[in-house]
């Protein structure tokens, strides 16, 4: 009956470094490495037993859930029961523990598979209740991601945003509302549902990744929770590099906290310096944004028209920020090797997550051969690298 595609971007943090777990300013941009979803619904009675078919190829999750099992556990008199967020999650965990009617590939001790399946059911039940979706026949949801999972690039937020947008669009189609671009009210609902899922399933304490995945572009967040999105900003080329660090780097901040009494004056100075660097960098980004408003994105000459000096200032502040993070102990030998290679080619770089992902900022008009040489050297040192852009559209119907 219905068939459509949805995609949502990842997130990279230029400044603010929320891995420090501080409620302060942050500058984040939508990363044009996207999670993608294909939704299909079948007419009733096409298959012998109506079911929900889930295919999440990026985590090797393939599952069929019979609709009658879903009805038995979550419905009362053909209506989805009302749950609070925590109650809904408890009910989903019980459902997954006791159900033996599922067929497919699902490993209950695989954390990625379990959390993804919980997120799927959580959003399906939540949005079906709120938007009055009628789940009466077989649906097929295929979802995959070009984002490295668990690398601090907003993969779980992108996943939740894709699912929330999918179920919201399904509800609109059931009401006879057909539109190929989401409206402001739709974005608000997608943000609300996805953020609720992120908090409940993934225990996320920040709205940054969800907000950026929904609205795209580049956004500054302040310590009071307000934000400013620069929708007309031109895309910026970057490299995303995996430093091959298997454990999160948050442990260094805990070590720092233990020694805070002895080094507090130095730490305070570094933290204040990080904030000053970010604010000054934001001013340079604003200059680029103001110039971008008057440049068409489809103009092939736009790299010549942008304020190159402002891009160079942003590069300088990125390097300064990385130096300050290194002074706090939030780095590693692999990260320093990547940054040293980037400096060799006169590019700025910094860590962008506590999972050891580094982004390298490429200036407009950068020679393609130079980028290729840089990528080859990184790969020679066994660092996976993705060439992409930050500042892109948010969640969308494809």
Coordinates of C-alpha atoms in Angstrom, one line a residue:
X1 CA 0.0 0.0 0.0
X2 CA 2.7 2.5 1.0
X3 CA 6.4 2.6 0.1
X4 CA 8.9 5.4 0.8
X5 CA 12.5 6.1 1.8
X6 CA 13.9 8.3 4.6
X7 CA 17.4 9.4 5.5
X8 CA 19.0 11.3 8.4
X9 CA 22.6 12.6 8.8
X10 CA 25.1 12.0 11.6
X11 CA 26.7 14.7 13.8
X12 CA 30.2 16.1 14.3
X13 CA 31.2 18.5 17.0
X14 CA 33.5 21.4 16.0
X15 CA 33.8 22.9 19.4
X16 CA 32.3 22.5 22.9
X17 CA 33.5 19.0 23.4
X18 CA 30.5 17.6 25.2
X19 CA 32.6 14.5 25.9
X20 CA 33.8 16.6 28.9
X21 CA 30.2 16.2 30.2
X22 CA 30.0 20.0 30.7
X23 CA 26.9 22.1 30.2
X24 CA 28.5 24.8 28.1
X25 CA 28.5 26.2 24.6
X26 CA 28.8 23.8 21.7
X27 CA 29.0 24.1 17.9
X28 CA 27.8 21.0 16.0
X29 CA 27.2 20.3 12.3
X30 CA 25.2 17.7 10.4
X31 CA 27.5 15.1 8.8
X32 CA 26.6 14.0 5.3
X33 CA 27.1 10.3 6.3
X34 CA 23.6 9.2 6.6
X35 CA 21.3 6.5 8.0
X36 CA 18.9 5.3 5.4
X37 CA 15.5 3.6 5.7
X38 CA 13.0 2.0 3.3
X39 CA 9.5 1.4 4.5
X40 CA 6.9 -0.9 2.8
X41 CA 3.4 -1.9 3.9
X42 CA 1.5 -4.7 2.3
X43 CA -2.3 -5.0 1.7
X44 CA -4.1 -7.2 4.3
X45 CA -4.1 -11.0 3.9
X46 CA -1.3 -11.1 1.3
X47 CA 0.7 -13.3 3.6
X48 CA -0.5 -16.3 5.7
X49 CA 0.5 -14.6 9.0
X50 CA 0.7 -10.8 9.3
X51 CA 4.0 -9.6 10.7
X52 CA 6.6 -6.9 11.1
X53 CA 9.7 -7.6 9.2
X54 CA 12.9 -5.8 10.3
X55 CA 16.1 -5.8 8.3
X56 CA 18.9 -3.8 9.9
X57 CA 21.8 -4.9 7.8
X58 CA 24.5 -2.7 9.4
X59 CA 24.2 -4.7 12.7
X60 CA 23.1 -8.1 11.1
X61 CA 19.6 -7.9 12.6
X62 CA 16.9 -9.7 10.6
X63 CA 13.6 -10.5 12.4
X64 CA 10.0 -11.2 11.8
X65 CA 7.6 -10.3 14.7
X66 CA 4.0 -11.7 14.3
X67 CA 1.4 -9.0 14.7
X68 CA -0.8 -11.3 16.9
X69 CA 2.1 -11.5 19.4
X70 CA 2.4 -7.7 19.3
X71 CA -1.4 -7.4 19.9
X72 CA -1.4 -9.8 22.8
X73 CA 1.4 -8.0 24.7
X74 CA 0.7 -4.3 23.9
X75 CA -3.0 -3.9 23.1
X76 CA -6.2 -3.9 25.0
X77 CA -9.4 -4.3 23.0
X78 CA -7.7 -3.4 19.7
X79 CA -6.1 -0.3 21.2
X80 CA -2.5 0.2 22.2
X81 CA -2.2 0.5 25.9
X82 CA -1.0 3.8 27.4
X83 CA 2.5 3.6 28.8
X84 CA 4.8 6.0 30.5
X85 CA 8.3 6.0 28.9
X86 CA 9.8 3.7 31.5
X87 CA 6.8 1.4 31.6
X88 CA 6.9 1.1 27.8
X89 CA 10.6 0.1 27.9
X90 CA 9.9 -2.5 30.6
X91 CA 7.0 -4.0 28.6
X92 CA 9.3 -4.2 25.5
X93 CA 12.0 -6.0 27.5
X94 CA 9.5 -8.4 28.8
X95 CA 8.1 -9.0 25.3
X96 CA 11.6 -9.7 23.9
X97 CA 12.4 -12.0 26.8
X98 CA 9.3 -14.2 26.7
X99 CA 8.5 -14.2 23.0
X100 CA 9.5 -17.4 21.1
X101 CA 7.5 -16.7 18.0
X102 CA 10.2 -14.6 16.3
X103 CA 12.0 -15.9 13.3
X104 CA 15.3 -14.6 11.8
X105 CA 18.7 -13.5 13.1
X106 CA 18.7 -11.9 16.5
X107 CA 21.2 -12.3 19.3
X108 CA 19.8 -11.1 22.6
X109 CA 23.3 -10.6 24.1
X110 CA 24.4 -8.4 21.3
X111 CA 24.1 -4.9 22.8
X112 CA 23.8 -3.1 19.4
X113 CA 21.0 -5.5 18.2
X114 CA 19.2 -5.4 21.5
X115 CA 19.2 -1.6 21.8
X116 CA 18.2 -1.1 18.2
X117 CA 15.3 -3.5 18.5
X118 CA 14.2 -1.8 21.7
X119 CA 14.4 1.6 20.0
X120 CA 12.4 0.3 17.0
X121 CA 9.5 -1.1 19.2
X122 CA 9.6 1.9 21.5
X123 CA 9.1 4.4 18.7
X124 CA 6.6 2.2 16.8
X125 CA 4.4 1.9 19.9
X126 CA 4.9 5.4 21.1
X127 CA 4.1 7.1 17.7
X128 CA 1.3 4.6 16.9
X129 CA -0.4 5.6 20.1
X130 CA 0.2 9.3 19.8
X131 CA -0.6 9.5 16.0
X132 CA -3.3 6.8 15.9
X133 CA -1.5 4.5 13.5
X134 CA -3.5 1.4 12.6
X135 CA -1.1 -1.6 12.5
X136 CA -3.3 -4.1 10.7
X137 CA -1.1 -5.7 8.0
X138 CA 2.4 -6.6 7.3
X139 CA 5.1 -3.9 7.2
X140 CA 8.7 -4.2 6.2
X141 CA 11.4 -1.8 7.5
X142 CA 14.8 -2.0 6.0
X143 CA 17.5 0.2 7.6
X144 CA 21.2 0.6 7.1
X145 CA 23.8 3.2 7.9
X146 CA 27.0 4.6 6.3
X147 CA 27.9 6.0 9.7
X148 CA 30.5 4.1 11.8
X149 CA 28.4 2.8 14.7
X150 CA 29.5 3.6 18.2
X151 CA 32.2 6.1 17.1
X152 CA 30.6 9.3 18.5
X153 CA 29.1 10.5 15.2
X154 CA 25.5 10.4 16.3
X155 CA 24.7 7.0 14.9
X156 CA 22.0 6.2 17.5
X157 CA 20.4 9.7 17.1
X158 CA 20.4 9.3 13.3
X159 CA 18.8 5.9 13.7
X160 CA 16.1 7.2 16.1
X161 CA 15.4 10.2 13.9
X162 CA 15.0 8.0 10.8
X163 CA 12.5 5.7 12.6
X164 CA 10.6 8.6 14.1
X165 CA 10.3 10.3 10.7
X166 CA 9.3 7.0 9.1
X167 CA 6.4 6.3 11.5
X168 CA 5.3 9.9 11.4
X169 CA 5.1 9.8 7.6
X170 CA 3.2 6.5 7.8
X171 CA 0.7 8.1 10.1
X172 CA 0.2 11.0 7.7
X173 CA -0.3 8.7 4.8
X174 CA -3.0 6.8 6.7
X175 CA -4.7 10.1 7.2
X176 CA -4.6 10.8 3.5
X177 CA -1.8 13.5 3.9
X178 CA 0.8 13.2 1.2
X179 CA 3.8 15.5 1.3
X180 CA 7.4 15.0 0.1
X181 CA 9.0 17.5 2.4
X182 CA 8.5 17.7 6.1
X183 CA 6.9 20.8 7.5
X184 CA 8.0 22.7 10.7
X185 CA 5.4 20.9 12.8
X186 CA 6.6 17.5 11.5
X187 CA 10.2 18.4 12.5
X188 CA 9.1 19.3 16.0
X189 CA 7.3 16.0 16.4
X190 CA 10.2 14.0 15.0
X191 CA 12.6 15.8 17.4
X192 CA 10.2 15.1 20.3
X193 CA 9.9 11.4 19.6
X194 CA 13.5 10.8 18.7
X195 CA 14.8 12.7 21.8
X196 CA 12.4 10.7 24.0
X197 CA 13.8 7.5 22.5
X198 CA 17.5 8.6 22.9
X199 CA 16.9 9.4 26.6
X200 CA 15.0 6.2 27.4
X201 CA 16.9 3.6 25.3
X202 CA 20.4 5.1 25.0
X203 CA 20.4 7.1 28.2
X204 CA 21.5 10.2 26.3
X205 CA 21.7 13.4 28.4
X206 CA 22.0 15.9 25.4
X207 CA 19.7 17.1 22.6
X208 CA 22.7 18.0 20.4
X209 CA 22.8 14.9 18.2
X210 CA 19.0 14.5 17.7
X211 CA 18.5 18.2 17.0
X212 CA 21.4 18.3 14.5
X213 CA 20.1 15.1 12.7
X214 CA 16.6 16.5 12.5
X215 CA 17.4 20.0 11.2
X216 CA 20.8 19.6 9.6
X217 CA 23.1 22.6 8.8
X218 CA 25.3 23.9 11.6
X219 CA 24.1 24.9 15.0
X220 CA 25.4 26.7 18.1
X221 CA 24.1 25.6 21.4
X222 CA 24.4 27.7 24.6
X223 CA 24.5 26.6 28.2
X224 CA 20.8 27.5 28.7
X225 CA 19.7 25.0 26.0
X226 CA 18.8 27.5 23.3
X227 CA 20.3 27.2 19.9
X228 CA 20.8 29.0 16.6
X229 CA 20.8 27.1 13.3
X230 CA 22.6 28.5 10.2
X231 CA 20.4 27.0 7.5
X232 CA 22.0 28.7 4.6
X233 CA 25.6 27.8 5.5
X234 CA 27.6 26.2 2.6
X235 CA 28.9 22.7 3.0
X236 CA 32.4 22.2 4.3
X237 CA 34.7 19.4 3.2
X238 CA 36.2 17.2 6.0
X239 CA 37.8 13.9 6.5
X240 CA 36.6 11.6 9.3
X241 CA 39.3 9.4 10.7
X242 CA 39.0 6.4 13.0
X243 CA 41.9 6.4 15.5
X244 CA 41.4 2.7 16.2
X245 CA 40.8 3.2 19.9
X246 CA 38.7 0.4 21.3
X247 CA 37.6 2.0 24.6
X248 CA 36.1 5.3 25.3
X249 CA 38.4 8.1 26.4
X250 CA 36.1 9.4 29.1
X251 CA 38.4 7.6 31.7
X252 CA 40.9 10.4 31.3
X253 CA 38.4 13.0 32.5
X254 CA 37.7 10.8 35.6
X255 CA 41.4 10.7 36.3
X256 CA 41.4 14.4 35.9
X257 CA 38.5 14.8 38.3
X258 CA 40.4 12.7 41.0
X259 CA 43.3 15.1 40.8
X260 CA 41.2 18.2 40.4
X261 CA 42.1 19.4 43.9
X262 CA 45.8 19.6 43.0
X263 CA 45.6 20.9 39.5
X264 CA 42.3 22.9 39.7
X265 CA 43.8 26.3 38.8
X266 CA 45.4 24.9 35.6
X267 CA 42.3 23.0 34.7
X268 CA 40.1 26.1 35.2
X269 CA 42.5 28.1 32.9
X270 CA 42.4 25.5 30.2
X271 CA 38.6 25.2 30.3
X272 CA 38.2 29.0 30.1
X273 CA 40.6 29.0 27.2
X274 CA 38.6 26.3 25.4
X275 CA 35.4 28.4 25.8
X276 CA 37.2 31.5 24.6
X277 CA 38.5 29.6 21.5
X278 CA 35.0 28.3 20.7
X279 CA 33.4 31.8 21.0
X280 CA 36.1 33.3 18.7
X281 CA 35.7 30.5 16.3
X282 CA 31.9 31.0 16.3
X283 CA 32.5 34.6 15.2
X284 CA 34.5 33.3 12.2
X285 CA 31.8 30.8 11.4
X286 CA 29.2 33.6 11.5
X287 CA 31.3 35.5 8.9
X288 CA 31.3 32.5 6.6
X289 CA 27.5 32.1 7.2
X290 CA 26.7 35.8 6.3
X291 CA 28.7 35.4 3.1
X292 CA 27.0 32.1 2.4
X293 CA 23.5 33.6 2.4
X294 CA 24.3 35.5 -0.8
X295 CA 26.0 32.5 -2.6
X296 CA 23.9 29.8 -4.3
X297 CA 24.9 26.3 -3.4
X298 CA 24.6 25.2 -7.0
X299 CA 27.1 27.9 -8.1
X300 CA 30.2 26.0 -9.3
X301 CA 32.3 29.0 -8.4
X302 CA 31.2 29.2 -4.7
X303 CA 34.6 28.1 -3.3
X304 CA 36.2 31.2 -4.9
X305 CA 33.5 33.5 -3.4
X306 CA 33.7 32.4 0.2
X307 CA 35.8 34.4 2.7
X308 CA 39.0 32.2 2.8
X309 CA 40.5 34.2 5.7
X310 CA 37.5 33.2 7.9
X311 CA 38.0 29.5 7.0
X312 CA 41.7 29.8 7.9
X313 CA 40.8 31.3 11.3
X314 CA 38.4 28.4 11.9
X315 CA 41.3 26.1 11.1
X316 CA 43.6 27.9 13.6
X317 CA 41.0 27.6 16.3
X318 CA 40.4 23.9 15.6
X319 CA 44.2 23.3 16.2
X320 CA 44.2 25.4 19.3
X321 CA 41.2 23.4 20.7
X322 CA 43.0 20.1 20.1
X323 CA 46.1 21.4 21.8
X324 CA 44.0 22.4 24.9
X325 CA 42.2 19.0 24.9
X326 CA 45.6 17.3 24.8
X327 CA 46.7 19.4 27.8
X328 CA 43.7 18.0 29.7
X329 CA 44.8 14.5 28.9
X330 CA 42.0 13.8 26.4
X331 CA 44.0 12.4 23.6
X332 CA 46.0 9.3 22.7
X333 CA 49.2 8.4 20.7
X334 CA 47.0 7.4 17.7
X335 CA 45.2 10.7 17.8
X336 CA 48.4 12.6 17.9
X337 CA 49.8 10.7 14.9
X338 CA 46.6 11.6 12.9
X339 CA 46.9 15.3 13.9
X340 CA 50.6 15.3 13.1
X341 CA 49.9 13.9 9.6
X342 CA 47.2 16.5 9.1
X343 CA 49.6 19.3 10.1
X344 CA 52.1 18.0 7.6
X345 CA 49.6 18.8 4.9
X346 CA 48.7 22.2 6.5
X347 CA 45.2 21.0 7.6
X348 CA 43.6 21.5 11.0
X349 CA 42.3 18.5 13.0
X350 CA 40.9 17.6 16.4
X351 CA 39.2 14.8 18.2
X352 CA 35.4 15.0 17.8
X353 CA 34.2 12.2 20.2
X354 CA 35.3 10.2 23.2
X355 CA 35.4 7.2 20.9
X356 CA 38.6 8.4 19.2
X357 CA 37.2 9.8 16.0
X358 CA 39.1 12.7 14.5
X359 CA 38.0 15.2 11.9
X360 CA 40.3 17.0 9.5
X361 CA 39.1 20.4 8.3
X362 CA 39.7 20.9 4.5
X363 CA 39.8 24.5 3.2
X364 CA 37.8 25.4 0.0
X365 CA 39.7 25.1 -3.2
X366 CA 42.0 22.4 -1.7
X367 CA 43.7 20.4 -4.4
X368 CA 42.1 17.0 -4.9
X369 CA 45.6 15.3 -5.4
X370 CA 46.7 16.7 -2.0
X371 CA 43.6 15.2 -0.3
X372 CA 44.3 11.9 -2.0
X373 CA 47.9 11.9 -0.7
X374 CA 46.7 12.7 2.8
X375 CA 44.1 9.9 2.7
X376 CA 46.7 7.4 1.4
X377 CA 49.1 8.3 4.2
X378 CA 46.4 7.8 6.8
X379 CA 45.4 4.5 5.4
X380 CA 49.1 3.4 5.3
X381 CA 49.1 3.9 9.1
X382 CA 45.9 1.8 9.3
X383 CA 43.5 4.6 10.0
X384 CA 40.2 4.2 8.2
X385 CA 39.2 7.5 6.6
X386 CA 36.0 8.8 5.1
X387 CA 35.9 11.9 2.8
X388 CA 32.6 13.8 3.3
X389 CA 31.0 17.1 4.0
X390 CA 29.6 18.6 7.2
X391 CA 26.7 21.1 7.0
X392 CA 24.0 19.2 5.0
X393 CA 20.2 18.7 5.1
X394 CA 18.6 17.1 8.1
X395 CA 16.1 14.3 8.0
X396 CA 14.3 14.0 4.7
X397 CA 12.1 12.0 2.4
X398 CA 14.2 10.6 -0.4

